[in-house]
């Protein structure tokens, strides 16, 4: 017997998804720029801990884009399908959107922890 996953409930439209994708790309570029600066300057490895925040931002942008789920809107019980924020009034729909948002946060944190850890094993 297989367990079926609940269907994804979209709470952001194409324009809002594009904003999340751009945010993920920009945050990734910022992360790489900071890492490059730290490596080039020979800074103490401890400074690499600060990469966690831009890594979380980058992963969150990508996962919100991919999963069609805005975390902030989910916690405000809203959706924005490119016509402005609208309330989510159906309890089951809101519950599923919040589950999706929680999943985005967990995946983003996990990826950021892994990437930050990898930065510590770099030999420079």
CSV table of N, CA and C in Angstrom, one decimal:
chain,number,residue,atom,x,y,z
A,1,UNK,N,0.8,-1.2,0.0
A,1,UNK,CA,0.0,0.0,0.0
A,1,UNK,C,0.9,1.2,0.0
A,2,UNK,N,0.6,2.2,-0.9
A,2,UNK,CA,1.4,3.4,-0.9
A,2,UNK,C,0.6,4.5,-0.3
A,3,UNK,N,1.3,5.4,0.3
A,3,UNK,CA,0.7,6.6,0.9
A,3,UNK,C,0.8,7.8,-0.1
A,4,UNK,N,-0.3,8.4,-0.4
A,4,UNK,CA,-0.3,9.5,-1.4
A,4,UNK,C,-0.1,10.8,-0.6
A,5,UNK,N,0.8,11.6,-1.2
A,5,UNK,CA,1.0,12.9,-0.7
A,5,UNK,C,-0.1,13.8,-1.0
A,6,UNK,N,-0.5,14.8,-0.1
A,6,UNK,CA,-1.5,15.7,-0.4
A,6,UNK,C,-1.1,16.6,-1.6
A,7,UNK,N,-2.1,17.0,-2.4
A,7,UNK,CA,-1.8,17.8,-3.6
A,7,UNK,C,-1.3,19.1,-3.1
A,8,UNK,N,-0.3,19.7,-3.9
A,8,UNK,CA,0.2,21.0,-3.6
A,8,UNK,C,-0.9,22.1,-3.9
A,9,UNK,N,-1.1,22.9,-2.9
A,9,UNK,CA,-2.0,24.0,-3.0
A,9,UNK,C,-1.2,25.3,-3.2
A,10,UNK,N,-1.3,25.9,-4.4
A,10,UNK,CA,-0.6,27.1,-4.8
A,10,UNK,C,-1.1,28.3,-4.0
A,11,UNK,N,-0.1,29.0,-3.4
A,11,UNK,CA,-0.6,30.3,-2.8
A,11,UNK,C,0.2,31.5,-3.3
A,12,UNK,N,1.0,31.3,-4.4
A,12,UNK,CA,1.5,32.4,-5.1
A,12,UNK,C,1.5,32.1,-6.6
A,13,UNK,N,1.2,33.2,-7.4
A,13,UNK,CA,1.1,33.1,-8.8
A,13,UNK,C,2.4,33.2,-9.5
A,14,UNK,N,2.4,33.2,-10.8
A,14,UNK,CA,3.7,33.3,-11.6
A,14,UNK,C,4.6,34.5,-11.3
A,15,UNK,N,4.0,35.7,-11.2
A,15,UNK,CA,4.8,36.9,-10.9
A,15,UNK,C,5.4,36.8,-9.5
A,16,UNK,N,4.7,36.3,-8.5
A,16,UNK,CA,5.2,36.2,-7.2
A,16,UNK,C,6.3,35.1,-7.1
A,17,UNK,N,6.1,34.0,-7.9
A,17,UNK,CA,7.1,32.9,-8.0
A,17,UNK,C,8.4,33.5,-8.6
A,18,UNK,N,8.2,34.3,-9.6
A,18,UNK,CA,9.4,34.9,-10.2
A,18,UNK,C,10.2,35.7,-9.2
A,19,UNK,N,9.5,36.5,-8.4
A,19,UNK,CA,10.2,37.3,-7.3
A,19,UNK,C,11.0,36.4,-6.4
A,20,UNK,N,10.4,35.2,-6.1
A,20,UNK,CA,11.1,34.3,-5.2
A,20,UNK,C,12.4,33.7,-5.9
A,21,UNK,N,12.2,33.4,-7.1
A,21,UNK,CA,13.4,32.9,-7.9
A,21,UNK,C,14.5,33.9,-8.0
A,22,UNK,N,14.1,35.1,-8.3
A,22,UNK,CA,15.1,36.2,-8.3
A,22,UNK,C,15.8,36.4,-7.0
A,23,UNK,N,15.0,36.3,-5.9
A,23,UNK,CA,15.5,36.4,-4.6
A,23,UNK,C,16.5,35.3,-4.3
A,24,UNK,N,16.2,34.1,-4.7
A,24,UNK,CA,17.1,33.0,-4.5
A,24,UNK,C,18.4,33.1,-5.3
A,25,UNK,N,18.3,33.6,-6.5
A,25,UNK,CA,19.5,33.9,-7.3
A,25,UNK,C,20.4,35.0,-6.7
A,26,UNK,N,19.8,36.1,-6.3
A,26,UNK,CA,20.5,37.2,-5.7
A,26,UNK,C,21.2,36.7,-4.4
A,27,UNK,N,20.4,36.0,-3.6
A,27,UNK,CA,21.0,35.6,-2.3
A,27,UNK,C,22.1,34.6,-2.5
A,28,UNK,N,22.0,33.8,-3.6
A,28,UNK,CA,23.1,32.8,-3.9
A,28,UNK,C,24.4,33.6,-4.3
A,29,UNK,N,24.2,34.6,-5.1
A,29,UNK,CA,25.3,35.4,-5.6
A,29,UNK,C,26.0,36.2,-4.4
A,30,UNK,N,25.2,36.7,-3.5
A,30,UNK,CA,25.7,37.3,-2.3
A,30,UNK,C,26.5,36.3,-1.4
A,31,UNK,N,25.9,35.1,-1.3
A,31,UNK,CA,26.6,34.1,-0.5
A,31,UNK,C,28.0,33.7,-1.1
A,32,UNK,N,28.0,33.6,-2.4
A,32,UNK,CA,29.3,33.3,-3.1
A,32,UNK,C,30.3,34.4,-3.0
A,33,UNK,N,29.8,35.7,-3.1
A,33,UNK,CA,30.6,36.8,-3.0
A,33,UNK,C,31.3,36.9,-1.6
A,34,UNK,N,30.4,36.6,-0.6
A,34,UNK,CA,31.0,36.7,0.8
A,34,UNK,C,32.0,35.6,1.0
A,35,UNK,N,31.7,34.4,0.5
A,35,UNK,CA,32.6,33.2,0.7
A,35,UNK,C,33.9,33.6,-0.1
A,36,UNK,N,33.8,34.1,-1.3
A,36,UNK,CA,35.0,34.4,-2.0
A,36,UNK,C,35.9,35.5,-1.3
A,37,UNK,N,35.2,36.5,-0.7
A,37,UNK,CA,35.9,37.5,0.1
A,37,UNK,C,36.6,36.9,1.3
A,38,UNK,N,35.9,36.0,2.0
A,38,UNK,CA,36.5,35.4,3.2
A,38,UNK,C,37.7,34.5,2.8
A,39,UNK,N,37.6,33.8,1.7
A,39,UNK,CA,38.7,32.9,1.3
A,39,UNK,C,39.8,33.8,0.8
A,40,UNK,N,39.6,34.8,0.0
A,40,UNK,CA,40.6,35.6,-0.5
A,40,UNK,C,41.4,36.4,0.6
A,41,UNK,N,40.6,36.8,1.6
A,41,UNK,CA,41.3,37.6,2.7
A,41,UNK,C,42.0,36.7,3.8
A,42,UNK,N,41.7,35.4,3.7
A,42,UNK,CA,42.3,34.5,4.7
A,42,UNK,C,41.7,34.7,6.1
A,43,UNK,N,40.4,35.1,6.1
A,43,UNK,CA,39.7,35.3,7.4
A,43,UNK,C,39.6,34.0,8.2
A,44,UNK,N,39.5,34.2,9.5
A,44,UNK,CA,39.4,33.0,10.4
A,44,UNK,C,38.1,32.2,9.9
A,45,UNK,N,38.2,30.9,10.0
A,45,UNK,CA,37.1,30.0,9.6
A,45,UNK,C,35.8,30.4,10.3
A,46,UNK,N,35.9,30.9,11.5
A,46,UNK,CA,34.7,31.2,12.3
A,46,UNK,C,33.8,32.2,11.6
A,47,UNK,N,34.3,33.1,10.7
A,47,UNK,CA,33.5,34.0,10.0
A,47,UNK,C,32.6,33.3,9.0
A,48,UNK,N,32.9,32.1,8.6
A,48,UNK,CA,32.1,31.4,7.7
A,48,UNK,C,30.7,31.0,8.2
A,49,UNK,N,30.6,31.1,9.5
A,49,UNK,CA,29.2,30.9,10.1
A,49,UNK,C,28.2,31.9,9.6
A,50,UNK,N,28.7,33.1,9.3
A,50,UNK,CA,27.8,34.1,8.8
A,50,UNK,C,27.2,33.8,7.5
A,51,UNK,N,27.7,32.8,6.8
A,51,UNK,CA,27.2,32.4,5.5
A,51,UNK,C,25.8,31.7,5.7
A,52,UNK,N,25.5,31.2,6.9
A,52,UNK,CA,24.3,30.5,7.1
A,52,UNK,C,23.1,31.4,6.7
A,53,UNK,N,23.0,32.6,7.1
A,53,UNK,CA,21.9,33.5,6.8
A,53,UNK,C,21.6,33.7,5.3
A,54,UNK,N,22.7,34.1,4.5
A,54,UNK,CA,22.4,34.2,3.0
A,54,UNK,C,22.1,32.8,2.4
A,55,UNK,N,22.7,31.8,2.9
A,55,UNK,CA,22.3,30.4,2.4
A,55,UNK,C,20.9,30.1,2.7
A,56,UNK,N,20.4,30.4,3.8
A,56,UNK,CA,18.9,30.2,4.2
A,56,UNK,C,18.1,31.0,3.2
A,57,UNK,N,18.4,32.3,3.0
A,57,UNK,CA,17.7,33.2,2.1
A,57,UNK,C,17.6,32.6,0.7
A,58,UNK,N,18.8,32.2,0.2
A,58,UNK,CA,18.9,31.6,-1.1
A,58,UNK,C,18.0,30.4,-1.3
A,59,UNK,N,18.2,29.4,-0.3
A,59,UNK,CA,17.4,28.2,-0.4
A,59,UNK,C,15.9,28.4,-0.3
A,60,UNK,N,15.5,29.4,0.6
A,60,UNK,CA,14.1,29.7,0.8
A,60,UNK,C,13.5,30.3,-0.5
A,61,UNK,N,14.2,31.2,-1.1
A,61,UNK,CA,13.8,31.7,-2.4
A,61,UNK,C,13.5,30.6,-3.4
A,62,UNK,N,14.5,29.7,-3.5
A,62,UNK,CA,14.4,28.6,-4.5
A,62,UNK,C,13.2,27.7,-4.2
A,63,UNK,N,13.1,27.3,-2.9
A,63,UNK,CA,12.1,26.4,-2.5
A,63,UNK,C,10.7,27.0,-2.6
A,64,UNK,N,10.5,28.3,-2.2
A,64,UNK,CA,9.2,28.9,-2.4
A,64,UNK,C,8.8,29.0,-3.9
A,65,UNK,N,9.8,29.3,-4.7
A,65,UNK,CA,9.6,29.3,-6.2
A,65,UNK,C,9.1,27.9,-6.6
A,66,UNK,N,9.9,26.9,-6.3
A,66,UNK,CA,9.7,25.5,-6.7
A,66,UNK,C,8.4,25.0,-6.2
A,67,UNK,N,8.1,25.2,-4.9
A,67,UNK,CA,6.9,24.6,-4.2
A,67,UNK,C,5.7,25.5,-4.4
A,68,UNK,N,5.8,26.6,-5.0
A,68,UNK,CA,4.7,27.5,-5.3
A,68,UNK,C,4.0,27.9,-4.0
A,69,UNK,N,4.8,28.1,-3.0
A,69,UNK,CA,4.3,28.4,-1.6
A,69,UNK,C,5.1,29.6,-1.0
A,70,UNK,N,4.5,30.7,-0.7
A,70,UNK,CA,5.1,31.8,0.1
A,70,UNK,C,4.9,31.5,1.6
A,71,UNK,N,6.0,31.4,2.3
A,71,UNK,CA,6.0,31.2,3.7
A,71,UNK,C,5.3,32.3,4.4
A,72,UNK,N,5.6,33.5,4.1
A,72,UNK,CA,5.0,34.7,4.8
A,72,UNK,C,3.5,34.8,4.6
A,73,UNK,N,3.1,34.6,3.4
A,73,UNK,CA,1.6,34.6,3.1
A,73,UNK,C,0.9,33.5,3.8
A,74,UNK,N,1.6,32.3,3.9
A,74,UNK,CA,0.9,31.2,4.5
A,74,UNK,C,0.7,31.4,6.0
A,75,UNK,N,1.6,32.0,6.7
A,75,UNK,CA,1.4,32.3,8.1
A,75,UNK,C,0.5,33.5,8.4
A,76,UNK,N,0.2,34.3,7.3
A,76,UNK,CA,-0.8,35.3,7.4
A,76,UNK,C,-2.1,34.9,6.9
A,77,UNK,N,-2.2,33.6,6.6
A,77,UNK,CA,-3.5,33.0,6.1
A,77,UNK,C,-3.9,33.6,4.8
A,78,UNK,N,-2.9,33.8,3.9
A,78,UNK,CA,-3.2,34.5,2.6
A,78,UNK,C,-2.6,33.8,1.4
A,79,UNK,N,-3.0,34.2,0.3
A,79,UNK,CA,-2.4,33.8,-1.0
A,79,UNK,C,-2.3,35.0,-1.9
A,80,UNK,N,-1.4,35.0,-2.9
A,80,UNK,CA,-1.3,36.1,-3.8
A,80,UNK,C,-1.1,35.5,-5.2
A,81,UNK,N,-2.2,35.3,-5.9
A,81,UNK,CA,-2.1,34.7,-7.3
A,81,UNK,C,-2.0,35.8,-8.3
A,82,UNK,N,-1.2,36.8,-8.0
A,82,UNK,CA,-0.9,38.0,-8.8
A,82,UNK,C,-2.0,39.0,-8.9
A,83,UNK,N,-2.9,39.0,-8.0
A,83,UNK,CA,-4.0,40.0,-7.9
A,83,UNK,C,-4.0,40.7,-6.6
A,84,UNK,N,-2.9,40.5,-5.8
A,84,UNK,CA,-2.8,41.1,-4.5
A,84,UNK,C,-3.2,40.0,-3.4
A,85,UNK,N,-2.8,40.2,-2.2
A,85,UNK,CA,-3.1,39.3,-1.1
A,85,UNK,C,-4.6,39.1,-0.9
A,86,UNK,N,-5.0,37.8,-0.8
A,86,UNK,CA,-6.4,37.5,-0.6
A,86,UNK,C,-6.4,36.5,0.6
A,87,UNK,N,-7.4,36.5,1.5
A,87,UNK,CA,-7.4,35.6,2.6
A,87,UNK,C,-7.7,34.2,2.1
A,88,UNK,N,-7.2,33.2,2.8
A,88,UNK,CA,-7.5,31.8,2.6
A,88,UNK,C,-8.5,31.5,3.7
A,89,UNK,N,-9.7,31.2,3.3
A,89,UNK,CA,-10.8,31.0,4.3
A,89,UNK,C,-11.1,29.5,4.5
A,90,UNK,N,-10.8,28.6,3.6
A,90,UNK,CA,-11.0,27.2,3.8
A,90,UNK,C,-10.0,26.6,4.7
A,91,UNK,N,-10.4,26.0,5.8
A,91,UNK,CA,-9.6,25.5,6.9
A,91,UNK,C,-8.6,24.4,6.4
A,92,UNK,N,-9.1,23.5,5.5
A,92,UNK,CA,-8.3,22.4,5.0
A,92,UNK,C,-7.2,23.0,4.1
A,93,UNK,N,-7.6,23.9,3.2
A,93,UNK,CA,-6.6,24.5,2.3
A,93,UNK,C,-5.5,25.3,3.1
A,94,UNK,N,-5.9,26.0,4.1
A,94,UNK,CA,-5.0,26.8,4.9
A,94,UNK,C,-4.0,25.8,5.7
A,95,UNK,N,-4.6,24.7,6.2
A,95,UNK,CA,-3.7,23.7,6.9
A,95,UNK,C,-2.7,23.2,5.9
A,96,UNK,N,-3.1,22.8,4.7
A,96,UNK,CA,-2.1,22.3,3.7
A,96,UNK,C,-1.1,23.3,3.3
A,97,UNK,N,-1.5,24.5,3.1
A,97,UNK,CA,-0.5,25.6,2.7
A,97,UNK,C,0.5,25.8,3.8
A,98,UNK,N,0.0,25.7,5.1
A,98,UNK,CA,1.0,25.9,6.2
A,98,UNK,C,1.9,24.7,6.3
A,99,UNK,N,1.4,23.5,6.0
A,99,UNK,CA,2.3,22.3,6.0
A,99,UNK,C,3.4,22.5,4.9
A,100,UNK,N,3.0,23.0,3.8
A,100,UNK,CA,3.9,23.3,2.7
A,100,UNK,C,4.9,24.3,3.1
A,101,UNK,N,4.5,25.4,3.8
A,101,UNK,CA,5.4,26.5,4.2
A,101,UNK,C,6.4,25.9,5.2
A,102,UNK,N,5.9,25.1,6.1
A,102,UNK,CA,6.8,24.5,7.1
A,102,UNK,C,7.9,23.6,6.4
A,103,UNK,N,7.4,22.9,5.4
A,103,UNK,CA,8.4,22.1,4.7
A,103,UNK,C,9.4,22.9,4.0
A,104,UNK,N,9.0,24.1,3.4
A,104,UNK,CA,10.0,25.0,2.8
A,104,UNK,C,11.0,25.5,3.8
A,105,UNK,N,10.5,25.8,5.0
A,105,UNK,CA,11.5,26.3,6.1
A,105,UNK,C,12.4,25.2,6.5
A,106,UNK,N,11.9,24.0,6.6
A,106,UNK,CA,12.8,22.8,7.1
A,106,UNK,C,13.8,22.6,6.0
A,107,UNK,N,13.4,22.5,4.7
A,107,UNK,CA,14.4,22.2,3.6
A,107,UNK,C,15.4,23.3,3.5
A,108,UNK,N,15.0,24.6,3.7
A,108,UNK,CA,15.9,25.7,3.5
A,108,UNK,C,16.9,25.7,4.6
A,109,UNK,N,16.5,25.4,5.9
A,109,UNK,CA,17.4,25.3,7.0
A,109,UNK,C,18.4,24.2,6.8
A,110,UNK,N,17.9,23.0,6.4
A,110,UNK,CA,18.8,21.9,6.2
A,110,UNK,C,19.8,22.2,5.1
A,111,UNK,N,19.4,22.7,4.0
A,111,UNK,CA,20.4,23.1,2.9
A,111,UNK,C,21.4,24.1,3.4
A,112,UNK,N,21.0,25.1,4.1
A,112,UNK,CA,21.9,26.1,4.7
A,112,UNK,C,22.9,25.5,5.6
A,113,UNK,N,22.4,24.6,6.5
A,113,UNK,CA,23.4,23.9,7.4
A,113,UNK,C,24.4,23.1,6.7
A,114,UNK,N,24.0,22.4,5.6
A,114,UNK,CA,24.9,21.6,4.8
A,114,UNK,C,25.9,22.5,4.1
A,115,UNK,N,25.4,23.5,3.5
A,115,UNK,CA,26.3,24.4,2.8
A,115,UNK,C,27.3,25.1,3.7
A,116,UNK,N,26.8,25.6,4.9
A,116,UNK,CA,27.7,26.2,5.8
A,116,UNK,C,28.7,25.2,6.3
A,117,UNK,N,28.3,24.0,6.6
A,117,UNK,CA,29.3,22.9,7.0
A,117,UNK,C,30.3,22.7,5.9
A,118,UNK,N,29.9,22.6,4.7
A,118,UNK,CA,30.9,22.4,3.6
A,118,UNK,C,31.9,23.6,3.5
A,119,UNK,N,31.5,24.8,3.8
A,119,UNK,CA,32.4,25.9,3.8
A,119,UNK,C,33.5,25.7,4.9
A,120,UNK,N,33.2,25.0,5.9
A,120,UNK,CA,34.2,24.8,7.0
A,120,UNK,C,35.2,23.8,6.6
A,121,UNK,N,34.9,22.9,5.6
A,121,UNK,CA,35.9,21.9,5.2
A,121,UNK,C,36.7,22.4,4.1
A,122,UNK,N,36.4,23.5,3.5
A,122,UNK,CA,37.3,24.1,2.5
A,122,UNK,C,38.7,24.3,3.1
A,123,UNK,N,39.8,24.0,2.4
A,123,UNK,CA,41.1,24.0,3.0
A,123,UNK,C,41.6,25.4,3.2
A,124,UNK,N,41.1,26.4,2.6
A,124,UNK,CA,41.7,27.8,2.8
A,124,UNK,C,41.2,28.5,4.0
